[in-house]
Short mmCIF file of C-alpha atoms and ligand atoms in Angstrom, two decimals:
data_model
loop_
_atom_site.label_atom_id
_atom_site.label_comp_id
_atom_site.label_asym_id
_atom_site.label_seq_id
_atom_site.Cartn_x
_atom_site.Cartn_y
_atom_site.Cartn_z
CA MET A 27 9.03 -140.85 74.58
CA ILE A 28 6.47 -138.09 74.29
CA SER A 29 4.44 -137.48 77.58
CA ARG A 30 0.84 -137.23 77.38
CA ARG A 31 0.78 -133.70 78.74
CA ALA A 32 2.97 -132.56 75.93
CA LEU A 33 0.84 -134.40 73.54
CA VAL A 34 -2.16 -132.76 74.43
CA GLY A 35 -0.54 -129.40 74.90
CA GLY A 36 0.98 -129.51 71.39
CA PHE A 37 -1.95 -130.46 69.73
CA LEU A 38 -4.25 -127.58 71.34
CA ALA A 39 -1.60 -125.11 70.92
CA GLY A 40 -0.96 -126.02 67.18
CA GLY A 41 -4.87 -126.10 66.59
CA VAL A 42 -5.55 -122.78 68.16
CA GLY A 43 -2.84 -120.62 66.69
CA MET A 44 -2.72 -122.20 63.43
CA ALA A 45 -6.35 -122.24 62.89
CA SER A 46 -6.75 -118.45 63.34
CA ALA A 47 -3.41 -117.98 61.15
CA ALA A 48 -5.07 -120.07 58.53
CA VAL A 49 -8.39 -118.07 58.43
CA VAL A 50 -7.00 -114.54 58.71
CA GLY A 51 -4.44 -115.04 55.97
CA ASN A 52 -1.08 -112.97 56.23
CA GLN A 53 -1.22 -112.47 59.82
CA PRO A 54 2.25 -112.86 61.42
CA ALA A 55 2.10 -116.41 62.93
CA GLY A 56 2.92 -117.25 66.42
CA ARG A 57 -0.18 -116.50 68.27
CA SER A 58 -0.33 -119.93 69.82
CA ILE A 59 -0.85 -120.40 73.67
CA PHE A 60 2.78 -121.74 73.40
CA SER A 61 4.21 -118.42 72.68
CA GLN A 62 1.64 -116.39 74.83
CA GLY A 63 3.78 -113.98 76.89
CA LEU A 64 6.97 -114.56 74.88
CA ASN A 65 8.00 -111.04 73.77
CA GLY A 66 9.55 -110.90 70.20
CA GLU A 67 9.76 -107.35 69.32
CA PRO A 68 10.88 -106.51 65.83
CA GLY A 69 14.74 -106.50 65.83
CA PRO A 70 17.64 -105.99 63.45
CA LEU A 71 18.48 -109.14 61.39
CA ALA A 72 21.38 -110.71 62.75
CA ILE A 73 24.11 -111.52 59.86
CA PRO A 74 26.37 -114.39 60.59
CA ASP A 75 29.92 -113.58 61.18
CA MET A 76 31.98 -114.51 57.93
CA LEU A 77 35.13 -116.15 58.43
CA SER A 78 38.03 -116.34 56.14
CA GLY A 79 40.06 -118.71 58.25
CA THR A 80 44.02 -118.71 58.31
CA VAL A 81 46.21 -119.93 55.59
CA GLU A 82 48.90 -122.13 56.96
CA ASP A 83 51.34 -123.61 54.35
CA GLY A 84 48.88 -122.99 51.64
CA VAL A 85 45.88 -124.32 53.35
CA ARG A 86 43.04 -122.30 54.59
CA VAL A 87 42.33 -123.48 58.07
CA PHE A 88 39.01 -122.85 59.93
CA ASP A 89 38.40 -123.60 63.48
CA LEU A 90 34.86 -124.69 64.60
CA ASN A 91 33.58 -125.52 68.01
CA MET A 92 30.40 -127.18 68.54
CA GLN A 93 29.10 -125.89 71.89
CA LYS A 94 26.20 -125.43 74.23
CA GLY A 95 24.57 -121.96 74.72
CA ILE A 96 21.94 -119.60 75.78
CA SER A 97 20.13 -117.81 73.41
CA HIS A 98 17.73 -114.47 73.66
CA PHE A 99 15.41 -114.92 70.73
CA PHE A 100 12.69 -113.16 73.09
CA ASP A 101 13.51 -110.06 75.37
CA ASN A 102 11.93 -112.03 78.18
CA ALA A 103 13.19 -115.55 77.99
CA ASP A 104 16.43 -117.50 77.70
CA THR A 105 16.47 -120.50 75.34
CA ARG A 106 18.97 -123.32 75.72
CA THR A 107 20.51 -124.13 72.35
CA LEU A 108 23.47 -125.48 70.55
CA GLY A 109 25.77 -123.47 68.20
CA ILE A 110 28.98 -123.26 66.45
CA ASN A 111 31.59 -120.56 67.83
CA GLY A 112 28.42 -119.14 69.42
CA SER A 113 25.11 -120.01 70.98
CA TYR A 114 23.03 -120.51 68.02
CA LEU A 115 23.92 -121.64 64.36
CA GLY A 116 27.64 -120.87 63.34
CA PRO A 117 29.69 -118.60 61.50
CA ALA A 118 29.68 -118.42 57.60
CA LEU A 119 32.93 -119.90 56.14
CA LYS A 120 34.25 -118.22 52.95
CA MET A 121 36.32 -120.45 50.60
CA ARG A 122 37.45 -120.02 46.95
CA ALA A 123 37.17 -122.58 44.22
CA GLY A 124 40.54 -124.51 43.70
CA GLU A 125 42.00 -123.86 47.13
CA THR A 126 42.57 -126.52 49.70
CA VAL A 127 40.81 -126.00 53.20
CA ARG A 128 40.94 -127.71 56.59
CA ILE A 129 38.21 -127.45 59.00
CA ASN A 130 39.02 -128.44 62.83
CA VAL A 131 35.77 -129.27 64.26
CA SER A 132 35.85 -129.66 67.92
CA ASN A 133 32.53 -131.14 69.70
CA ASN A 134 31.60 -129.92 73.03
CA ILE A 135 27.83 -130.46 72.83
CA GLY A 136 27.60 -133.18 75.52
CA GLU A 137 26.93 -135.90 72.76
CA THR A 138 28.19 -137.62 69.70
CA SER A 139 27.82 -135.41 66.57
CA THR A 140 29.05 -134.95 63.15
CA LEU A 141 29.50 -131.84 60.83
CA HIS A 142 28.62 -132.27 57.04
CA TRP A 143 29.28 -129.93 54.17
CA HIS A 144 25.83 -129.96 52.38
CA GLY A 145 26.41 -129.61 48.63
CA LEU A 146 30.09 -129.87 48.45
CA HIS A 147 32.00 -132.17 46.38
CA LEU A 148 34.75 -133.93 48.46
CA PRO A 149 35.76 -137.29 49.34
CA ALA A 150 33.35 -139.33 51.34
CA ARG A 151 35.62 -139.54 54.37
CA ALA A 152 35.79 -135.78 54.52
CA ASP A 153 32.09 -135.44 54.02
CA GLY A 154 30.85 -135.15 57.61
CA GLY A 155 28.22 -137.70 57.07
CA PRO A 156 26.92 -140.37 59.68
CA HIS A 157 30.17 -142.27 59.50
CA GLN A 158 32.18 -139.40 60.46
CA THR A 159 31.28 -139.13 64.05
CA ILE A 160 33.06 -136.80 66.47
CA ALA A 161 32.80 -137.95 70.09
CA ASN A 162 31.95 -135.19 72.76
CA GLY A 163 35.42 -133.72 73.74
CA ASN A 164 36.99 -134.59 70.42
CA THR A 165 38.00 -133.01 67.10
CA TRP A 166 37.70 -134.05 63.64
CA SER A 167 39.74 -132.22 60.84
CA PRO A 168 38.98 -132.87 57.39
CA GLN A 169 41.02 -131.61 54.50
CA PHE A 170 39.85 -131.20 50.93
CA GLU A 171 40.01 -129.04 47.72
CA VAL A 172 37.06 -126.63 46.96
CA ARG A 173 35.59 -128.02 43.64
CA GLN A 174 32.79 -126.01 43.33
CA ASN A 175 31.19 -123.43 41.30
CA ALA A 176 30.41 -120.02 43.44
CA ALA A 177 27.40 -120.47 45.55
CA MET A 178 25.97 -120.68 49.07
CA PHE A 179 26.47 -124.07 50.75
CA TRP A 180 26.00 -125.06 54.21
CA TYR A 181 26.92 -127.35 57.12
CA HIS A 182 24.74 -129.13 59.57
CA SER A 183 24.86 -131.98 61.90
CA HIS A 184 24.09 -135.45 60.20
CA MET A 185 24.09 -137.68 63.35
CA VAL A 186 22.03 -140.81 62.83
CA PRO A 187 19.29 -140.75 64.12
CA ARG A 188 19.68 -137.29 65.79
CA THR A 189 20.17 -134.97 63.00
CA GLY A 190 16.79 -133.66 63.50
CA PRO A 191 17.09 -132.60 67.12
CA GLN A 192 20.54 -131.35 66.75
CA VAL A 193 20.00 -129.30 63.98
CA TYR A 194 16.89 -127.99 65.44
CA GLN A 195 18.79 -126.71 68.55
CA GLY A 196 21.04 -124.83 66.13
CA LEU A 197 23.98 -127.01 64.72
CA ALA A 198 23.94 -125.51 61.14
CA GLY A 199 25.79 -122.58 59.30
CA LEU A 200 26.66 -121.34 56.13
CA ILE A 201 29.58 -121.74 53.44
CA PHE A 202 30.22 -119.34 50.62
CA VAL A 203 32.22 -120.33 47.66
CA GLU A 204 33.55 -117.81 45.22
CA ASP A 205 35.19 -118.43 42.10
CA GLU A 206 37.01 -116.35 39.21
CA HIS A 207 33.75 -115.62 37.58
CA SER A 208 31.26 -114.93 40.68
CA GLY A 209 33.19 -111.47 41.35
CA ASN A 210 32.88 -109.65 38.16
CA ILE A 211 29.35 -110.46 36.68
CA GLY A 212 27.93 -107.25 38.27
CA LEU A 213 25.54 -109.21 40.84
CA PRO A 214 25.71 -107.10 44.00
CA GLY A 215 28.36 -108.90 46.55
CA GLU A 216 29.03 -106.98 49.49
CA TYR A 217 28.23 -109.18 52.39
CA GLY A 218 26.09 -107.88 55.04
CA VAL A 219 25.22 -104.79 52.97
CA ASP A 220 23.63 -105.85 49.45
CA ASP A 221 24.30 -109.54 49.62
CA ILE A 222 22.43 -110.96 52.58
CA PRO A 223 22.01 -114.34 53.72
CA LEU A 224 18.72 -115.62 55.09
CA VAL A 225 18.48 -118.80 57.09
CA LEU A 226 14.84 -119.79 57.46
CA GLN A 227 14.13 -122.10 60.43
CA ASP A 228 10.50 -122.61 62.02
CA ARG A 229 10.44 -123.34 65.45
CA ARG A 230 8.00 -124.17 68.41
CA PHE A 231 8.74 -122.75 71.85
CA GLY A 232 7.45 -123.49 75.37
CA ARG A 233 5.81 -120.55 77.40
CA ASP A 234 9.22 -120.24 79.00
CA GLY A 235 11.07 -119.85 75.86
CA SER A 236 12.52 -123.34 75.52
CA LEU A 237 12.45 -125.08 72.15
CA GLU A 238 9.91 -127.74 71.80
CA TYR A 239 10.91 -130.83 69.82
CA MET A 240 8.37 -133.41 68.79
CA SER A 241 5.78 -132.34 71.30
CA ALA A 242 2.95 -133.10 69.27
CA MET A 243 1.68 -136.20 67.71
CA GLN A 244 1.94 -135.26 63.95
CA ASP A 245 5.56 -134.34 64.32
CA ARG A 246 7.06 -137.87 63.55
CA MET A 247 5.02 -138.35 60.49
CA MET A 248 4.83 -134.91 59.10
CA GLY A 249 8.34 -133.75 60.20
CA MET A 250 8.59 -131.18 63.02
CA LYS A 251 7.06 -127.89 62.09
CA GLY A 252 6.91 -124.64 64.27
CA ASP A 253 4.60 -121.54 64.67
CA ARG A 254 7.55 -119.00 64.99
CA LEU A 255 10.16 -118.30 62.29
CA LEU A 256 13.66 -117.67 63.05
CA VAL A 257 15.68 -115.88 60.25
CA ASN A 258 19.49 -116.16 60.99
CA GLY A 259 18.17 -116.76 64.56
CA THR A 260 16.26 -113.51 64.56
CA ILE A 261 12.48 -113.30 65.56
CA ASN A 262 10.56 -110.73 63.46
CA PRO A 263 13.50 -109.12 61.80
CA TYR A 264 13.94 -106.04 59.77
CA PHE A 265 16.84 -104.82 57.62
CA VAL A 266 17.59 -101.40 56.51
CA ALA A 267 18.48 -101.62 52.94
CA ARG A 268 21.28 -99.35 51.62
CA SER A 269 20.97 -100.33 48.11
CA ASP A 270 18.33 -100.47 45.39
CA SER A 271 19.26 -103.88 44.25
CA LEU A 272 19.12 -106.26 47.39
CA ARG A 273 20.76 -109.76 46.78
CA LEU A 274 19.06 -112.29 49.09
CA ARG A 275 20.74 -115.76 49.53
CA ILE A 276 18.15 -117.95 51.13
CA LEU A 277 18.65 -121.29 52.69
CA ASN A 278 15.83 -123.38 53.98
CA GLY A 279 17.45 -124.55 57.01
CA SER A 280 14.03 -126.03 58.47
CA ASN A 281 13.59 -129.57 59.78
CA SER A 282 10.36 -130.13 57.60
CA ARG A 283 8.63 -126.72 56.72
CA ILE A 284 8.47 -125.93 52.83
CA TYR A 285 8.05 -122.26 52.26
CA GLN A 286 6.35 -120.27 49.41
CA LEU A 287 8.10 -116.99 49.21
CA ALA A 288 6.80 -113.74 47.86
CA PHE A 289 6.86 -110.11 48.42
CA SER A 290 3.99 -108.40 50.24
CA ASP A 291 3.00 -106.22 47.36
CA GLY A 292 3.42 -108.85 44.89
CA ARG A 293 6.49 -107.24 43.33
CA SER A 294 8.59 -109.62 41.04
CA PHE A 295 12.36 -110.53 41.77
CA VAL A 296 14.95 -112.19 39.72
CA GLN A 297 16.35 -115.55 40.66
CA THR A 298 20.17 -115.72 39.66
CA GLY A 299 21.12 -119.08 41.42
CA SER A 300 20.04 -122.32 42.88
CA ASP A 301 21.75 -125.07 45.18
CA GLY A 302 25.03 -125.19 43.47
CA GLY A 303 25.79 -122.18 41.63
CA LEU A 304 24.34 -119.45 38.95
CA LEU A 305 21.59 -120.23 36.64
CA PRO A 306 22.23 -120.00 33.08
CA VAL A 307 20.25 -116.99 32.78
CA PRO A 308 18.34 -114.63 35.27
CA VAL A 309 14.63 -115.70 35.85
CA ARG A 310 11.98 -113.15 36.64
CA MET A 311 9.16 -114.42 39.00
CA ASN A 312 6.72 -113.36 41.78
CA SER A 313 7.04 -116.52 44.06
CA ILE A 314 9.34 -119.31 44.73
CA ILE A 315 8.98 -122.45 46.81
CA LEU A 316 11.99 -123.50 49.00
CA ALA A 317 12.16 -127.05 50.45
CA PRO A 318 14.33 -128.03 53.34
CA GLY A 319 17.88 -128.18 52.12
CA GLU A 320 17.52 -125.79 49.21
CA ARG A 321 19.12 -122.72 48.60
CA ILE A 322 18.24 -119.70 46.26
CA ASP A 323 19.86 -116.48 45.29
CA ILE A 324 17.46 -113.88 44.46
CA VAL A 325 17.66 -109.97 43.72
CA VAL A 326 14.94 -107.67 44.47
CA ASP A 327 14.79 -104.12 43.45
CA LEU A 328 14.07 -101.38 45.96
CA SER A 329 14.13 -98.39 43.77
CA ASP A 330 10.70 -97.23 44.36
CA GLY A 331 11.77 -96.77 48.08
CA ARG A 332 8.86 -98.59 49.57
CA HIS A 333 8.85 -100.76 52.70
CA VAL A 334 8.18 -104.43 51.53
CA THR A 335 8.04 -107.59 53.54
CA LEU A 336 9.42 -110.86 52.25
CA GLN A 337 6.65 -113.24 53.43
CA SER A 338 6.02 -117.10 53.15
CA THR A 339 2.90 -119.40 52.92
CA THR A 340 2.40 -122.73 52.65
CA PRO A 341 2.37 -124.20 49.17
CA SER A 342 -0.18 -126.71 47.87
CA LEU A 343 1.69 -129.57 46.82
CA GLY A 344 -0.93 -132.24 45.41
CA ALA A 345 -2.57 -134.32 48.13
CA ALA A 346 -0.24 -133.03 50.89
CA GLY A 347 -0.65 -129.24 50.47
CA GLY A 348 -3.46 -128.79 53.26
CA GLY A 349 -3.95 -131.92 55.36
CA GLY A 350 -1.34 -134.28 54.12
CA MET A 351 -2.64 -137.82 54.58
CA MET A 352 -6.04 -136.34 55.62
CA GLY A 353 -6.58 -135.80 51.86
CA GLY A 354 -7.16 -132.49 50.02
CA GLY A 355 -10.07 -130.01 50.05
CA MET A 356 -11.76 -128.18 52.96
CA MET A 357 -11.17 -131.07 55.22
CA GLY A 358 -7.38 -131.18 54.26
CA GLY A 359 -7.22 -127.37 54.62
CA ILE A 360 -8.82 -127.62 58.06
CA MET A 361 -6.85 -130.77 59.38
CA GLY A 362 -3.62 -129.18 58.04
CA ALA A 363 -4.41 -125.81 60.05
CA LEU A 364 -5.18 -128.01 63.02
CA MET A 365 -1.94 -130.23 62.67
CA GLY A 366 0.24 -126.76 62.40
CA GLU A 367 1.09 -127.56 58.81
CA ARG A 368 -0.01 -124.57 57.51
CA ALA A 369 1.49 -121.11 58.69
CA ASP A 370 1.99 -117.69 57.15
CA PHE A 371 5.10 -115.75 58.38
CA ASP A 372 6.65 -112.46 57.82
CA VAL A 373 10.20 -113.38 56.92
CA LEU A 374 12.05 -110.06 56.53
CA ASP A 375 10.53 -106.29 56.79
CA ILE A 376 12.92 -104.73 54.37
CA ARG A 377 13.20 -100.94 55.04
CA PRO A 378 14.83 -98.90 52.17
CA ASP A 379 17.11 -96.24 53.72
CA ALA A 380 17.56 -92.85 52.26
CA GLY A 381 20.63 -92.17 49.80
CA ARG A 382 20.83 -95.85 48.59
CA ARG A 383 23.27 -97.12 46.21
CA ARG A 384 21.68 -97.30 42.61
CA ALA A 385 20.48 -100.46 41.28
CA VAL A 386 22.74 -102.73 39.27
CA VAL A 387 21.92 -103.88 35.74
CA LEU A 388 21.67 -107.54 35.97
CA PRO A 389 23.73 -109.45 33.24
CA GLU A 390 21.87 -111.24 30.64
CA ARG A 391 23.63 -114.51 31.01
CA LEU A 392 25.11 -115.74 34.15
CA LEU A 393 26.71 -119.17 33.45
CA ASN A 394 27.40 -121.36 30.36
CA LEU A 395 25.65 -124.62 31.32
CA ALA A 396 24.50 -126.95 28.53
CA ALA A 397 21.06 -128.73 28.98
CA PRO A 398 21.54 -132.01 30.91
CA ASP A 399 21.68 -134.87 28.15
CA PRO A 400 21.17 -138.42 29.45
CA ALA A 401 22.65 -139.94 26.50
CA ASN A 402 25.95 -140.86 27.89
CA ALA A 403 24.41 -142.11 31.08
CA VAL A 404 25.86 -145.91 31.71
CA ARG A 405 22.81 -146.79 33.94
CA THR A 406 19.53 -145.88 35.57
CA ARG A 407 18.74 -146.44 39.34
CA ARG A 408 15.32 -146.12 40.69
CA PHE A 409 14.76 -144.85 44.20
CA VAL A 410 11.12 -145.39 45.58
CA LEU A 411 10.27 -143.36 48.68
CA GLY A 412 8.24 -144.93 51.29
CA MET A 413 6.55 -144.10 54.69
CA GLY A 414 5.64 -147.57 55.86
CA MET A 415 2.42 -147.72 58.19
CA MET A 416 3.49 -144.38 59.86
CA MET A 417 -0.06 -143.42 59.79
CA MET A 418 -0.95 -146.36 62.11
CA GLY A 419 1.97 -145.06 64.50
CA GLY A 420 4.21 -147.86 63.31
CA GLY A 421 6.78 -148.82 60.70
CA GLU A 422 9.69 -147.02 59.09
CA MET A 423 10.41 -144.67 56.34
CA SER A 424 12.20 -146.16 53.70
CA ILE A 425 13.82 -146.02 50.34
CA ASN A 426 13.11 -148.92 47.82
CA GLY A 427 11.57 -150.65 50.83
CA ARG A 428 14.50 -150.71 53.17
CA PRO A 429 15.15 -148.07 56.05
CA MET A 430 18.77 -146.69 56.55
CA ASP A 431 21.15 -149.34 57.81
CA MET A 432 24.71 -147.90 58.42
CA SER A 433 26.18 -151.32 57.89
CA ARG A 434 24.44 -151.92 54.33
CA ILE A 435 25.73 -150.28 51.07
CA ASP A 436 22.72 -149.76 48.97
CA GLU A 437 24.34 -148.71 45.44
CA VAL A 438 27.90 -148.87 44.09
CA VAL A 439 28.67 -146.44 41.34
CA ARG A 440 31.70 -146.53 39.09
CA VAL A 441 33.74 -143.38 39.14
CA GLY A 442 34.01 -141.75 35.93
CA THR A 443 30.56 -142.36 34.68
CA GLU A 444 27.40 -140.61 34.26
CA GLU A 445 23.91 -142.01 35.61
CA VAL A 446 20.20 -141.32 35.63
CA TRP A 447 18.53 -141.62 39.16
CA VAL A 448 14.87 -141.62 39.04
CA ILE A 449 13.19 -140.82 42.30
CA GLU A 450 9.64 -141.73 42.90
CA ASN A 451 7.34 -140.52 45.36
CA PRO A 452 4.02 -142.85 45.91
CA THR A 453 3.40 -141.37 49.28
CA MET A 454 0.96 -138.63 50.32
CA LEU A 455 3.76 -136.04 51.57
CA PRO A 456 6.08 -134.07 49.62
CA HIS A 457 9.79 -135.19 50.10
CA PRO A 458 12.79 -132.82 49.41
CA PHE A 459 15.26 -135.45 48.02
CA HIS A 460 19.27 -134.88 48.67
CA ILE A 461 22.18 -136.65 47.17
CA HIS A 462 25.75 -136.18 48.65
CA ASP A 463 29.01 -136.00 46.57
CA VAL A 464 27.70 -134.25 43.18
CA GLN A 465 25.58 -131.57 42.03
CA PHE A 466 23.05 -132.89 39.79
CA ARG A 467 20.78 -131.78 36.95
CA ILE A 468 17.17 -132.08 36.65
CA ILE A 469 16.16 -133.84 33.56
CA ASP A 470 12.41 -133.74 33.99
CA ILE A 471 9.88 -133.54 36.62
CA ASN A 472 6.78 -135.69 35.91
CA GLY A 473 8.00 -135.98 32.26
CA ARG A 474 8.37 -132.20 31.93
CA PRO A 475 11.58 -130.27 31.63
CA PRO A 476 12.15 -128.31 34.95
CA ALA A 477 11.27 -124.75 35.33
CA PRO A 478 14.08 -122.25 34.31
CA GLY A 479 14.79 -121.76 38.07
CA GLU A 480 15.42 -125.50 38.51
CA ALA A 481 17.68 -125.86 35.46
CA GLY A 482 20.91 -125.27 37.14
CA LEU A 483 22.93 -127.10 39.70
CA LYS A 484 21.02 -128.72 42.15
CA ASP A 485 21.85 -131.23 45.19
CA THR A 486 18.05 -131.29 46.61
CA VAL A 487 14.79 -131.56 44.59
CA LEU A 488 11.33 -131.35 45.94
CA ILE A 489 9.29 -134.35 44.94
CA ALA A 490 5.62 -133.91 45.15
CA PRO A 491 3.14 -136.51 46.18
CA GLY A 492 2.86 -139.01 43.36
CA GLY A 493 5.77 -137.35 41.43
CA ARG A 494 8.63 -138.66 39.49
CA VAL A 495 11.93 -136.88 38.93
CA ARG A 496 14.66 -137.79 36.74
CA LEU A 497 18.23 -136.66 37.55
CA LEU A 498 21.45 -136.60 35.72
CA LEU A 499 24.69 -137.11 37.96
CA SER A 500 28.32 -137.10 36.95
CA PHE A 501 30.63 -139.00 39.06
CA LYS A 502 33.91 -137.57 37.82
CA ASP A 503 36.38 -138.31 40.76
CA TYR A 504 36.72 -139.51 44.30
CA SER A 505 36.29 -143.26 44.62
CA ASP A 506 36.70 -145.02 47.96
CA PRO A 507 35.03 -148.57 48.22
CA ASP A 508 34.99 -148.05 52.15
CA SER A 509 33.49 -144.77 52.57
CA PRO A 510 30.06 -144.23 51.41
CA TYR A 511 28.02 -141.15 50.52
CA MET A 512 24.19 -140.47 51.48
CA TYR A 513 21.07 -139.91 49.59
CA HIS A 514 17.98 -139.05 51.86
CA CYS A 515 14.97 -136.94 52.37
CA HIS A 516 15.82 -133.68 53.65
CA ASN A 517 12.93 -133.67 56.08
CA LEU A 518 14.90 -134.67 59.15
CA GLU A 519 12.36 -136.34 60.93
CA HIS A 520 11.78 -138.43 57.97
CA GLU A 521 15.67 -138.95 57.64
CA ASP A 522 16.15 -139.94 61.06
CA ALA A 523 13.21 -142.32 60.61
CA GLY A 524 15.11 -144.19 57.99
CA MET A 525 14.37 -142.50 54.79
CA MET A 526 17.91 -142.57 53.74
CA GLY A 527 20.34 -144.88 51.86
CA GLN A 528 24.20 -145.11 50.96
CA PHE A 529 26.16 -145.10 47.88
CA THR A 530 29.97 -145.89 47.33
CA VAL A 531 31.85 -144.52 44.46
CA VAL A 532 34.41 -147.11 43.30
CA SER A 533 37.13 -147.31 40.51
CU1 C2O B 762 22.10 -131.50 54.16
CU2 C2O B 762 22.68 -135.39 53.97
O1 C2O B 762 22.40 -133.43 54.14
CU1 CU B 763 24.29 -133.24 52.27
CU1 CU B 764 10.31 -137.15 53.47
#
């Protein structure tokens, strides 16, 4: 349970730090008394190692070890963390569509865990969800065929009900899938040079540099939010750009924070991809919202040679933008600030180098993708998100009135069919809804077609308070009556509190 000292400390710290950030605007966050004395000078952005594995009998094999570690986020403090083949986060895994991969996952973190391949279409037994637990000291070796479009996916712990704390401590990493098409459409593609992954994770630290989890009273209901931002595990990162076209593949790997991303000088950028692949056409924009679990693929032009900073603010999403359940308006804004909900961050300081590679000309079309047509859907299922009486400090998070139960299959889907899933959010908070097994298409959001940036392949969709989203899902293959897939809110504290359900695909 949460100690009284931690409760009081957490609340005060969030209040002092965030209130000033909210008033001053785009100040780097992290001036709370929690982080006083922690020295996080700008440092070069860490780029996760990219593993290609080894090919054994035609199978690409990766070895992952979940382990404990000590991280140096700050110059003057050690932080106990969890990582995969390292002290915090894990390596990026490179796979090719059509090949078979095997991943040997060893768990040495001292407690049971799982490793889930978020966004990948694979048999439920290989999914790494809550049923594929790996006891401490054991190894789990799923093998599956890569049936994806080229995109950036990710892996993370999915241990019920400990996903929140395990991911928070560092159990996550990236997966890059390439296909025949992706290498020759003219997008920047040299990993670590002009094709850069950014894993965004807000964290709260104690004065000694330790990670603080659920130390403030609002964390349970709102989800865990921090006042410092880690990008690939780096505090205050900068990146020296050696090309005029910089491709950024951004994952919101945070437990609960939603970011609104834009560049400091307001310059536009082009979105080329979403969760599960390329968009039909590139979409030019000035800012974009990214919810936990979601990924975007964007290209920014640096031909003017100016320093520019990718920044994030807190989006206003209906009633929950400011104060969440405290209501909107001035009061909501102040309460939101006090509760640590609002924070502005510098995400990445981009420093164009001399002698850069010339800008690429982006293709006009990226992927053939017909608009989603629900005409062939055989049924419609409705999912209503619920937060019980969390406001009163009790109750459980739920979907259709039922909190997650590992022994209950909520929905049974027939393989070879298409379905429409309607997700409704009558709560006062936004929820990023994620579905395992398939990449879906958004039919409409509150009755309107999705924005062009949301018209591609998705596995996670943000549902604003009062919102209603219709999705089209196609369950082409992989039936198994005994192993369920999950659907859930990707706010990890909501997920751990029960906002999750299970479905099987049967023949
Ligand atoms: Cu990213 Cu069910 O998970
Ligand atoms: Cu997933
Ligand atoms: Cu939620």
